[in-house]
PDB file of C-alpha atoms and ligand atoms in Angstrom:
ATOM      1  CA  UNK A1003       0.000   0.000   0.000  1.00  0.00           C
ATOM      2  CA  UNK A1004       1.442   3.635  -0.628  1.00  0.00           C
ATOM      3  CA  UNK A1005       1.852   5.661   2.466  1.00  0.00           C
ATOM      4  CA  UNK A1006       2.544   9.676   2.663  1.00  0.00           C
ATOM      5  CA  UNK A1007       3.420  11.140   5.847  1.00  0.00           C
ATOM      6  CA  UNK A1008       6.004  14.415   7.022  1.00  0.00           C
ATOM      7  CA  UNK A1009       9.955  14.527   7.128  1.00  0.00           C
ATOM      8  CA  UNK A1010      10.237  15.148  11.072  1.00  0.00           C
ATOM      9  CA  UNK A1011       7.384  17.208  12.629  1.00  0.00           C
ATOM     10  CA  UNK A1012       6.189  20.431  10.828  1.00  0.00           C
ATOM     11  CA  UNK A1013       5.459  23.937  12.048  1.00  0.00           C
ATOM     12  CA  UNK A1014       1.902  23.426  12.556  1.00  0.00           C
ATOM     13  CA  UNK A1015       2.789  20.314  14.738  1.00  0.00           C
ATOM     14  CA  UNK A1016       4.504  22.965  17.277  1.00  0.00           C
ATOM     15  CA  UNK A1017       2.154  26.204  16.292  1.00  0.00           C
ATOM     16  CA  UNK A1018      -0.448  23.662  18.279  1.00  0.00           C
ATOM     17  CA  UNK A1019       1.028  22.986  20.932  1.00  0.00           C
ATOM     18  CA  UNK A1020       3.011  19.877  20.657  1.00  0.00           C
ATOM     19  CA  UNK A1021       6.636  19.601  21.485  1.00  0.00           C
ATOM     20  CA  UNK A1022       8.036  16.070  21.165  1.00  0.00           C
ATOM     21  CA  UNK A1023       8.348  13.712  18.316  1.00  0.00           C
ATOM     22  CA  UNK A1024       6.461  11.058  20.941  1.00  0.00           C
ATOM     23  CA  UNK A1025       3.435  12.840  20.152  1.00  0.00           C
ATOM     24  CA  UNK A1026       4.108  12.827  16.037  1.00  0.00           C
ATOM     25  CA  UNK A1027       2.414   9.267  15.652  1.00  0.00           C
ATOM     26  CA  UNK A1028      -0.784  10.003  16.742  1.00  0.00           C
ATOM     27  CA  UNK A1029      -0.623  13.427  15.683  1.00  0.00           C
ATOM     28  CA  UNK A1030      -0.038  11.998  12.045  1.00  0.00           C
ATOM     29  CA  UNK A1031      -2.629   9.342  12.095  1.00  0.00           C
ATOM     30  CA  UNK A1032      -5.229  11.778  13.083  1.00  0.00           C
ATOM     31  CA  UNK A1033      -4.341  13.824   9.762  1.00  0.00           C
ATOM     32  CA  UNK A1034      -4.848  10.613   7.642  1.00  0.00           C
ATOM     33  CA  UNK A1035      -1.263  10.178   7.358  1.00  0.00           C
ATOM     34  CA  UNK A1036       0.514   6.746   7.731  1.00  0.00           C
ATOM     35  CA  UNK A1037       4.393   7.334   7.677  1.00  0.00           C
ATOM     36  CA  UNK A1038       6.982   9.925   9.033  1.00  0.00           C
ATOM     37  CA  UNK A1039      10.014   9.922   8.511  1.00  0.00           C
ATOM     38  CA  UNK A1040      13.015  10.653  11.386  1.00  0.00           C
ATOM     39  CA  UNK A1041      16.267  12.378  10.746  1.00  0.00           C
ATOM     40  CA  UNK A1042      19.444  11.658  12.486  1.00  0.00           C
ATOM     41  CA  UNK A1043      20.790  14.105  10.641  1.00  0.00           C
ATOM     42  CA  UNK A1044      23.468  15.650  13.312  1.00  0.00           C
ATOM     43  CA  UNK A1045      24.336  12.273  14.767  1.00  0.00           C
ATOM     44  CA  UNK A1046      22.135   9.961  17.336  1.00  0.00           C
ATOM     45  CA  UNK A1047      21.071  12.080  19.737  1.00  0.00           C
ATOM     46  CA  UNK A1048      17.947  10.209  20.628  1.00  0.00           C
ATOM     47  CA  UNK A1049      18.421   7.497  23.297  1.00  0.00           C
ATOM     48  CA  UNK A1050      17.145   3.848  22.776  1.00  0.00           C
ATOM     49  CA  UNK A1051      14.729   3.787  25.275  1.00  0.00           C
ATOM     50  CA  UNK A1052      12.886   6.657  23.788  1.00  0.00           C
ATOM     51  CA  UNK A1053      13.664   5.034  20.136  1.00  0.00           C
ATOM     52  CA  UNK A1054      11.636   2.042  22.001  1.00  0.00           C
ATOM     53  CA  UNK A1055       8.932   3.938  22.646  1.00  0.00           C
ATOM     54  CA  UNK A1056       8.744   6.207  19.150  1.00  0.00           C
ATOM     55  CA  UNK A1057       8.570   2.749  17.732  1.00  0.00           C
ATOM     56  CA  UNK A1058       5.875   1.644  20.189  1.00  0.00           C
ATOM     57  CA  UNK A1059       3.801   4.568  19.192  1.00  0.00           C
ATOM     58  CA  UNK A1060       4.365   4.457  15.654  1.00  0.00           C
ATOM     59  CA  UNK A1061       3.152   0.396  15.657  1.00  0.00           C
ATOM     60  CA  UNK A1062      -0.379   1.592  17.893  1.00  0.00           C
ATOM     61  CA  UNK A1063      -1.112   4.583  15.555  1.00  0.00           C
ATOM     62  CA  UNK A1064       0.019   2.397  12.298  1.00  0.00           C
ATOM     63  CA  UNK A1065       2.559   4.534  11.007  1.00  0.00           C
ATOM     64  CA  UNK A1066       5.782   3.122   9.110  1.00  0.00           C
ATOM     65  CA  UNK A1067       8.514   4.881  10.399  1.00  0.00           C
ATOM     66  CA  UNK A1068      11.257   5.159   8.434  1.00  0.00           C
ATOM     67  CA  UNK A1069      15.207   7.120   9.644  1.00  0.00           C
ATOM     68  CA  UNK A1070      17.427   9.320   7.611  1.00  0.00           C
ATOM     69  CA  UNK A1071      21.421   8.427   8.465  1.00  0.00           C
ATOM     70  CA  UNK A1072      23.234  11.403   9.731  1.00  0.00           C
ATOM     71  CA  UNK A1073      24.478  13.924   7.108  1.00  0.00           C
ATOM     72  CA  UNK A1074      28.134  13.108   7.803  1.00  0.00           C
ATOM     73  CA  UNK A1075      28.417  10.153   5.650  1.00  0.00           C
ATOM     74  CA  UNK A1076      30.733  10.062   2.649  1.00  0.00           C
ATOM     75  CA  UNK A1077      31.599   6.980   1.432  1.00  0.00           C
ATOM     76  CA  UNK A1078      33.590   8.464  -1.429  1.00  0.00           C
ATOM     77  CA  UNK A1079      35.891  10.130   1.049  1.00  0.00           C
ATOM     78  CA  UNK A1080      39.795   9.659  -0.068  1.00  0.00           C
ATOM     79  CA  UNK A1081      40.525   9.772   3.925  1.00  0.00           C
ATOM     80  CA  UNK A1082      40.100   6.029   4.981  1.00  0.00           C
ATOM     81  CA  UNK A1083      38.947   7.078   8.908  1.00  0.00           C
ATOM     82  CA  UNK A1084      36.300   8.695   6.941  1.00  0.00           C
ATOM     83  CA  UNK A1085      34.869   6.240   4.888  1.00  0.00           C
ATOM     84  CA  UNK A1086      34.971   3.681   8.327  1.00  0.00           C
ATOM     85  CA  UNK A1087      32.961   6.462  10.292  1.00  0.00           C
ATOM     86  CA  UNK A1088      30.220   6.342   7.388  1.00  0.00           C
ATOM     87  CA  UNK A1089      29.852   2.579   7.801  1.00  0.00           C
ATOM     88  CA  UNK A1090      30.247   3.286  11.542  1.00  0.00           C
ATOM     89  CA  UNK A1091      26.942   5.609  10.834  1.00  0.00           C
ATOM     90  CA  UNK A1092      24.929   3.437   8.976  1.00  0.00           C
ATOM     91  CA  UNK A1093      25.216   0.347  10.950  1.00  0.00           C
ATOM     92  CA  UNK A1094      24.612   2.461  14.346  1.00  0.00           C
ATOM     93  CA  UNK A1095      21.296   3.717  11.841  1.00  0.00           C
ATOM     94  CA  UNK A1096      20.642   0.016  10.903  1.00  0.00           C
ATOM     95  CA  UNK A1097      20.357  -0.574  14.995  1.00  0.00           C
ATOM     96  CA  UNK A1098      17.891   1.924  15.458  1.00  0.00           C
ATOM     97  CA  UNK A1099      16.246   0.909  12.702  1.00  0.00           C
ATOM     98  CA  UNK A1100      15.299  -2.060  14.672  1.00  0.00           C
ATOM     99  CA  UNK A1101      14.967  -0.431  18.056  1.00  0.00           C
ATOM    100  CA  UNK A1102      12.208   1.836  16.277  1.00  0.00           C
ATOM    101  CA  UNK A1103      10.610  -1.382  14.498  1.00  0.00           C
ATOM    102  CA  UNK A1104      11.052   0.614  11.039  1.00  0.00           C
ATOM    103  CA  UNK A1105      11.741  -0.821   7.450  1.00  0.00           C
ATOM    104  CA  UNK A1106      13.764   1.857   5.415  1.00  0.00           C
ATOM    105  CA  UNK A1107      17.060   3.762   6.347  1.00  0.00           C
ATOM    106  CA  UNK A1108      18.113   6.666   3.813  1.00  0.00           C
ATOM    107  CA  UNK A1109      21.614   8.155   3.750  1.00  0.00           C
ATOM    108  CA  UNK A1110      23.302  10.577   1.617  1.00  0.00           C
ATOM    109  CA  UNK A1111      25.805   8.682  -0.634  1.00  0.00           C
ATOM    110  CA  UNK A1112      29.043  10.802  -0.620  1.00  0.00           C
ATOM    111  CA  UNK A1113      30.119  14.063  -2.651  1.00  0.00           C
ATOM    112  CA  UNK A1114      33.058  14.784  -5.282  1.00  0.00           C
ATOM    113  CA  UNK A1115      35.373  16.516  -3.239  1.00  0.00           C
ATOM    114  CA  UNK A1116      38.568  17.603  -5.252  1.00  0.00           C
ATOM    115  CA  UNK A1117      38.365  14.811  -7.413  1.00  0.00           C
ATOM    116  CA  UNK A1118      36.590  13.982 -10.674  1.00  0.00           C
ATOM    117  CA  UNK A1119      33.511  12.717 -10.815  1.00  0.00           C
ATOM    118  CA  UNK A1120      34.658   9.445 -12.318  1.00  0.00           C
ATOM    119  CA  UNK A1121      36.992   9.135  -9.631  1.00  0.00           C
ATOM    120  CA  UNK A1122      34.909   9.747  -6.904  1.00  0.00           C
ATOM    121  CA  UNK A1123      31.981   7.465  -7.865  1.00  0.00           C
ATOM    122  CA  UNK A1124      34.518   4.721  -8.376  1.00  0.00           C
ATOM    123  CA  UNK A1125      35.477   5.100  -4.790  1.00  0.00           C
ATOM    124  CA  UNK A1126      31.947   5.160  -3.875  1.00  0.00           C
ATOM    125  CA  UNK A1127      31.378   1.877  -6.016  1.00  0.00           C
ATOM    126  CA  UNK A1128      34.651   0.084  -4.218  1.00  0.00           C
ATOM    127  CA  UNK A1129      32.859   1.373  -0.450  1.00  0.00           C
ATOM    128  CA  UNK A1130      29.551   0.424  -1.368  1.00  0.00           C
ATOM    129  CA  UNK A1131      30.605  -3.179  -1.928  1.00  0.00           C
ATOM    130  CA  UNK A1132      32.669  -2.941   1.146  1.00  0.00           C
ATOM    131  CA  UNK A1133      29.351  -1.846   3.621  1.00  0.00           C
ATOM    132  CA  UNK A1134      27.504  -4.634   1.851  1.00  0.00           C
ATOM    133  CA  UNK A1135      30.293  -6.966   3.702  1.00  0.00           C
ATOM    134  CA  UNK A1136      30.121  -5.077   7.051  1.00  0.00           C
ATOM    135  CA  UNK A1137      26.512  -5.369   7.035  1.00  0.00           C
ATOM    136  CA  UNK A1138      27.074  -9.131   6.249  1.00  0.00           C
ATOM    137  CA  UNK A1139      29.125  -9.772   8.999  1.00  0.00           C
ATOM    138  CA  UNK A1140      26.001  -7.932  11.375  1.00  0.00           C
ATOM    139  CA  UNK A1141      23.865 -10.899  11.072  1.00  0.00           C
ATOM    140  CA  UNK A1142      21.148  -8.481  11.435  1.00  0.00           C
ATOM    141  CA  UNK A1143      18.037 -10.445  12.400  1.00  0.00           C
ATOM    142  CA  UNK A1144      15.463  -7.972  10.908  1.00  0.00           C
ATOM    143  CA  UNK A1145      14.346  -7.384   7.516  1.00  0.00           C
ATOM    144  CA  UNK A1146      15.070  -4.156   6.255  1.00  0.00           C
ATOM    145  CA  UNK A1147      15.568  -1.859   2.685  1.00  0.00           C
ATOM    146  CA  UNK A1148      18.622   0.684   2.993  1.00  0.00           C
ATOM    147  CA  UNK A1149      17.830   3.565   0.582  1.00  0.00           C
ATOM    148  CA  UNK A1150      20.970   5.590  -0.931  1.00  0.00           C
ATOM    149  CA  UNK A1151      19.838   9.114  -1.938  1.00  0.00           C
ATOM    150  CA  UNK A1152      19.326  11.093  -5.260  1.00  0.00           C
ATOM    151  CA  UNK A1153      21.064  14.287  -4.820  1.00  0.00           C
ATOM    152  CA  UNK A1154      20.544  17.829  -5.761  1.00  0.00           C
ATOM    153  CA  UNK A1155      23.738  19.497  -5.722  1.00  0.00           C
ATOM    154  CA  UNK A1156      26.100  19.284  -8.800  1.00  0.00           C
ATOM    155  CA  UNK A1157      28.884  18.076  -6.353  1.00  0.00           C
ATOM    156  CA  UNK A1158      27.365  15.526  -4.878  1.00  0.00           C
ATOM    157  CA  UNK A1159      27.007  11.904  -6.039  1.00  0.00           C
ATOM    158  CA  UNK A1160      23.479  10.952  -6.345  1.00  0.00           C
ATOM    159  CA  UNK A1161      21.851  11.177 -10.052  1.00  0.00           C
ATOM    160  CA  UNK A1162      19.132   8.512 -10.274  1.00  0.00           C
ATOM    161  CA  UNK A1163      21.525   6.464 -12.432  1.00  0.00           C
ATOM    162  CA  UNK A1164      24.622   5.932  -9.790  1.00  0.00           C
ATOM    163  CA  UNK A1165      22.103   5.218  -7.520  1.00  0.00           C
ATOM    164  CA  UNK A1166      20.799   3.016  -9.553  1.00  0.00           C
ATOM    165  CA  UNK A1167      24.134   0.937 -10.103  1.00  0.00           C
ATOM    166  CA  UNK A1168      24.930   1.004  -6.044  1.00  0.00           C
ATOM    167  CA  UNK A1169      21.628  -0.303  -5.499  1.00  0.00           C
ATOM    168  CA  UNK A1170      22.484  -3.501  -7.960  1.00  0.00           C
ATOM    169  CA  UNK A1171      25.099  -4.349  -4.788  1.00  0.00           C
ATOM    170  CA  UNK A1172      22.408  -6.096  -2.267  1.00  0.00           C
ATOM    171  CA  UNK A1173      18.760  -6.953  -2.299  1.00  0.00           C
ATOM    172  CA  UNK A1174      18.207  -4.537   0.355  1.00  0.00           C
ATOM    173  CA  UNK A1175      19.480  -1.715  -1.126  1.00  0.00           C
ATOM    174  CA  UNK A1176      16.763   0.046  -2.821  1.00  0.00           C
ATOM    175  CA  UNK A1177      17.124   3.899  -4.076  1.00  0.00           C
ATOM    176  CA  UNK A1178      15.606   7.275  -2.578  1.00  0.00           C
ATOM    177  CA  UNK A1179      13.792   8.983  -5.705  1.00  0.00           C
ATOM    178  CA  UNK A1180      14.157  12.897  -4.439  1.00  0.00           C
ATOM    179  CA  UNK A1181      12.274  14.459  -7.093  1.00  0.00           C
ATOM    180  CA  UNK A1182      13.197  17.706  -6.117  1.00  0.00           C
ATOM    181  CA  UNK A1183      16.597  16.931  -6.016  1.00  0.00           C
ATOM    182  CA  UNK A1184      16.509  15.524  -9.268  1.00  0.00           C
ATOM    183  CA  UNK A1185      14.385  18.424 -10.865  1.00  0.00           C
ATOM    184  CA  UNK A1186      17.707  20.497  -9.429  1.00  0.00           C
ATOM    185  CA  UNK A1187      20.148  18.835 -11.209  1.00  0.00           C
ATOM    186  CA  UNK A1188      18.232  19.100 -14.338  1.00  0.00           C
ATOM    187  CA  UNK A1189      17.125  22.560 -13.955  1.00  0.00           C
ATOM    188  CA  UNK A1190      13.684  22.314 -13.966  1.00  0.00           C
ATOM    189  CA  UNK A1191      13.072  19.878 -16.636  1.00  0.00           C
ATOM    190  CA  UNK A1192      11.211  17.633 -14.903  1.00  0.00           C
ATOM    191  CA  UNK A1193       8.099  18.358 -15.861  1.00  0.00           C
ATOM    192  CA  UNK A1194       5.296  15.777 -17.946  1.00  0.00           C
ATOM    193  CA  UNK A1195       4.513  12.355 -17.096  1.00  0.00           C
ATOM    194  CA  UNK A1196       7.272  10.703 -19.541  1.00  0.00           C
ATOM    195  CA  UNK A1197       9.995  12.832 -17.571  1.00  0.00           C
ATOM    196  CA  UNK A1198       9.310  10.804 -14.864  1.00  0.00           C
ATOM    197  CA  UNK A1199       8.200   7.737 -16.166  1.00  0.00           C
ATOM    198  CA  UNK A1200      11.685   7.979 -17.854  1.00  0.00           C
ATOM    199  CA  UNK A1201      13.390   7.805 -14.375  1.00  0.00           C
ATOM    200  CA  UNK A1202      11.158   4.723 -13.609  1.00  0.00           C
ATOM    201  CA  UNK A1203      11.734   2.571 -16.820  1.00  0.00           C
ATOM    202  CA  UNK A1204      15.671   3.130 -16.303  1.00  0.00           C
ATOM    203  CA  UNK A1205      15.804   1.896 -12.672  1.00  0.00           C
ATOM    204  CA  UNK A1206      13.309  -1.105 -13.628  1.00  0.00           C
ATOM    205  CA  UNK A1207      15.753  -2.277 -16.360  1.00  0.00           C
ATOM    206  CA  UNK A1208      18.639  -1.967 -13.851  1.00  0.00           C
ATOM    207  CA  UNK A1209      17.170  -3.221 -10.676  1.00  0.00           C
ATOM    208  CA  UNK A1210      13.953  -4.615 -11.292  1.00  0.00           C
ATOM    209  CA  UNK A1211      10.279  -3.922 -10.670  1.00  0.00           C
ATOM    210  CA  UNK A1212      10.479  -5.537  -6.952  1.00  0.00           C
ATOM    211  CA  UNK A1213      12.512  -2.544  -6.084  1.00  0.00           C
ATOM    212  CA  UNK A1214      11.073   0.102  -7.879  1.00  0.00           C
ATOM    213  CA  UNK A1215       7.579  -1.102  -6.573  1.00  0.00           C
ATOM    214  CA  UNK A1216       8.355  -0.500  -3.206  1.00  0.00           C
ATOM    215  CA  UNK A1217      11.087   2.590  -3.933  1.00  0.00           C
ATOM    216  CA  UNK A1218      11.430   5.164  -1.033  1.00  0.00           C
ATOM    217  CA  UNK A1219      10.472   8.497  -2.153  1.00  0.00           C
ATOM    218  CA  UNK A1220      11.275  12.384  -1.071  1.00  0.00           C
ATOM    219  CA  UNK A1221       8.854  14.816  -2.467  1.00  0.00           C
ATOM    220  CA  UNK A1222       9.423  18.888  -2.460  1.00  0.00           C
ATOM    221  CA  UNK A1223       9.862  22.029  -4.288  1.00  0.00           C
ATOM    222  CA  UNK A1224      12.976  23.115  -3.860  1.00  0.00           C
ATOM    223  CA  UNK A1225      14.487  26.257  -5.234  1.00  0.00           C
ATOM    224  CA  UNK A1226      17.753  25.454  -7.601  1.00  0.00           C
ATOM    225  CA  UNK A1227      20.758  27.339  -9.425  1.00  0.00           C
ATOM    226  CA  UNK A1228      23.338  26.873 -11.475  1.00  0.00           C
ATOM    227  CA  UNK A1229      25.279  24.147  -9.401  1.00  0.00           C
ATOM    228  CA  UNK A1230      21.647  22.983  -8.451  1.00  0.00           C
ATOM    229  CA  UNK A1231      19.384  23.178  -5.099  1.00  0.00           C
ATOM    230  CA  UNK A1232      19.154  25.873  -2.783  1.00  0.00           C
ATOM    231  CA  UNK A1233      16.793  25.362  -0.600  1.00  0.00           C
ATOM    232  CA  UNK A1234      13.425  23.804   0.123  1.00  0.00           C
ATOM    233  CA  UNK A1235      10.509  25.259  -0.589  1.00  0.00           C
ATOM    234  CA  UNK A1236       6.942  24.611   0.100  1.00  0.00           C
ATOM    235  CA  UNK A1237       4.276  23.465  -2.387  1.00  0.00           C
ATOM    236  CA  UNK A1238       2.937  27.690  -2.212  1.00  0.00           C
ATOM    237  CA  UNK A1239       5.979  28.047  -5.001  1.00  0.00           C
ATOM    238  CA  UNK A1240       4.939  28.491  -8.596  1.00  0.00           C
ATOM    239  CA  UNK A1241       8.328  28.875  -9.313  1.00  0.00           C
ATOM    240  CA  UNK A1242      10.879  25.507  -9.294  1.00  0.00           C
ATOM    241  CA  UNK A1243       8.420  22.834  -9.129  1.00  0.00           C
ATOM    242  CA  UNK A1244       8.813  19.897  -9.869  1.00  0.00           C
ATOM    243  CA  UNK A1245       4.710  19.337  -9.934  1.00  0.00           C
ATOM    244  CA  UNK A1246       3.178  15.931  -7.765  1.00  0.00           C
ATOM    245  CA  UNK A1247       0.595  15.155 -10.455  1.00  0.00           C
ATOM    246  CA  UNK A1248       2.595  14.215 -13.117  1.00  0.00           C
ATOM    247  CA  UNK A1249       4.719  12.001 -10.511  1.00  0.00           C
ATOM    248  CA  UNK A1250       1.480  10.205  -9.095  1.00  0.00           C
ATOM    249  CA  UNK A1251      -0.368   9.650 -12.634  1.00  0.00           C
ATOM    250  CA  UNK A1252       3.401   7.686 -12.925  1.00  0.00           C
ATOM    251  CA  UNK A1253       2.950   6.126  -9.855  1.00  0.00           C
ATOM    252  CA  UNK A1254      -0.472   4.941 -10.183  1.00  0.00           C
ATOM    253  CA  UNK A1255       0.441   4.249 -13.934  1.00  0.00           C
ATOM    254  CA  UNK A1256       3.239   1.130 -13.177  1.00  0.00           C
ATOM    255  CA  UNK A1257       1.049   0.001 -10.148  1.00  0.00           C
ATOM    256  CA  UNK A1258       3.770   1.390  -7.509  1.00  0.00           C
ATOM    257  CA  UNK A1259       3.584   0.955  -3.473  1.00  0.00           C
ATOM    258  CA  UNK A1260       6.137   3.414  -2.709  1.00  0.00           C
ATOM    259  CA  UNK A1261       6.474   5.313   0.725  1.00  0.00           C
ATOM    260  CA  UNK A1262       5.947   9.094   0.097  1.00  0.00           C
ATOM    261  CA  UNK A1263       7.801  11.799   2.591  1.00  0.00           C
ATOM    262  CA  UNK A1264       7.255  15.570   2.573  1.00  0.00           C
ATOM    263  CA  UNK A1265      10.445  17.203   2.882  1.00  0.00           C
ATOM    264  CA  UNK A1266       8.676  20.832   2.536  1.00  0.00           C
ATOM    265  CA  UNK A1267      10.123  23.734   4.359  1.00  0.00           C
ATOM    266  CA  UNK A1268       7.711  23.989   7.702  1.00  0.00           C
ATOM    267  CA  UNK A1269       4.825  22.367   5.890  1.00  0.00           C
ATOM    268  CA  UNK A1270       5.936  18.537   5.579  1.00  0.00           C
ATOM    269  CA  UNK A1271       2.404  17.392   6.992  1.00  0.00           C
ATOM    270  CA  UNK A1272      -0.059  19.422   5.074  1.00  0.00           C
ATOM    271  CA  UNK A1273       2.039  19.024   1.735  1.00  0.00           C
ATOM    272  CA  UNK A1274       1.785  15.437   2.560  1.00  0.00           C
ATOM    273  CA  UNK A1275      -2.088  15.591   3.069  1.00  0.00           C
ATOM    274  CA  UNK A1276      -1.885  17.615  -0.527  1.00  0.00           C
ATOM    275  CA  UNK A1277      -0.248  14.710  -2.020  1.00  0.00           C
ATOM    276  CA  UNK A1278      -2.712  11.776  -1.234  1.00  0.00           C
ATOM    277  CA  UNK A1279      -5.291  14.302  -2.571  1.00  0.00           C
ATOM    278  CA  UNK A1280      -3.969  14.641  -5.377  1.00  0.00           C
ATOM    279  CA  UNK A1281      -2.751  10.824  -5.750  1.00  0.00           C
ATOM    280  CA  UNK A1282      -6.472  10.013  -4.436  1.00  0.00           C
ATOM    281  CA  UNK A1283      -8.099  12.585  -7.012  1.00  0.00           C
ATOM    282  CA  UNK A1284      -6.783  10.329 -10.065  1.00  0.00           C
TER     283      UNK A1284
HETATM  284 ZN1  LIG B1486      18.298  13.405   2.375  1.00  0.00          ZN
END
């Protein structure tokens, strides 16, 4: 089943009162929302007990939680200690995956640095294959999908079609779709149905429809320039786009399940209510 729900906890979520991601899950359900999405993004600050009981919640109020890996990871870092603290990161994510009883872990891939592209993504190809070994050697006794991110920023590895290669590595690796990352990199051009039904056919010849059917997706405007995003905007712009209806005609087109996170700028929930309008309205 597709689910929509907020990156983290929105504006309106403190505007009324609330103040602690405890009270998200209910707080979600009670907008017709079934997922949300929390960010370690500056490191594990959240202790495991209260990971337990997030996790609790999210069961009772049927949300599927899903975690964002701190923003530190580069696993196309030259610097060895590095590249061992980003596998540190996402195995310490993969652990609280479990303690919150979620499914999906995103990261952030790596960026350029000084080097080439070409250079850099083969590093990120060689430490990719390495993870898949750490994460072997785990003997993690949960099922989950780890979801390497498209990127928005020219420096950054990420376009849909590296991801698409690292996520041939391991049957749990499954990609990220960030359509407004995406839209960045291309400068706007994502824009009809067969712009992003494009995206979709490629990763379905590389990976297969089991993962695409099920792909993890981040949904925004987000304002771009030259070297690509800026910053994230909310679904008020007329501006950047990219558009959802185009996306979900896609979506409901190949018969997709994927989960659906608003990553707008203060107004994650109610841009994720506008989506399963719009989704619903088709
Ligand atoms: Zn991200």
């Amino acid at each position: 089943m597709i689910k929509f729900g907020p990156s983290g906890n929105c504006d309106l979520f403190y505007e009324q009162g609330y103040k602690s991601s405890l009270e998200a899950p209910l707080w979600i359900k009670n907008r017709g929302l079934n997922a949300y999405e929390y960010s370690f993004s500056r490191g594990f600050t959240m202790s495991e007990f209260t990971a337990k009981t997030l996790g609790e919640k999210c069961k009772e109020n049927d949300i599927e939680i899903s975690i964002h890996a701190p923003y530190y990871i580069n696993l196309a870092s030259p610097d060895p200690s590095k590249v061992e603290k980003s596998f540190n990161y996402i195995i310490n994510s993969i652990k609280y995956l479990k303690i919150l009883q979620g499914k999906r872990c995103v990261f952030h891939p790596g960026s350029c640095g000084d080097m080439d592209r070409e250079e850099a993504f083969s590093l990120l190809r060689k430490n990719m294959k390495e993870l898949v070994k750490r994460i072997e050697k785990e003997n993690f006794d949960f099922e989950f999908l780890l979801c390497p991110e498209t990127m928005g920023k020219s420096q950054q590895l990420g376009t849909y079609q590296e991801i698409g290669e690292i996520c041939t590595y391991a049957d749990y690796l499954i990609p990220t779709l960030d359509f407004g990352h995406i839209n960045s990199l291309l400068q706007g051009k994502l824009k009809t149905e067969s712009d992003f039904e494009e995206i979709f056919k490629f990763l379905i010849d590389k990976i297969g429809f089991n993962k695409v059917e099920k792909i993890h997706i981040h949904f925004s405007k987000i304002e771009y320039g030259k070297k690509g995003e800026i910053k994230h905007l909310t679904f008020d712009d007329k501006i950047y786009g990219p558009e959802f209806e185009p996306l979900a005609r896609v979506i409901k087109k190949l018969k997709l399940n994927p989960v659906i996170i608003s990553e707008s700028r203060g107004t994650q929930a109610e841009d994720a209510n506008q989506m399963k309008k719009i989704y619903e309205s088709i």
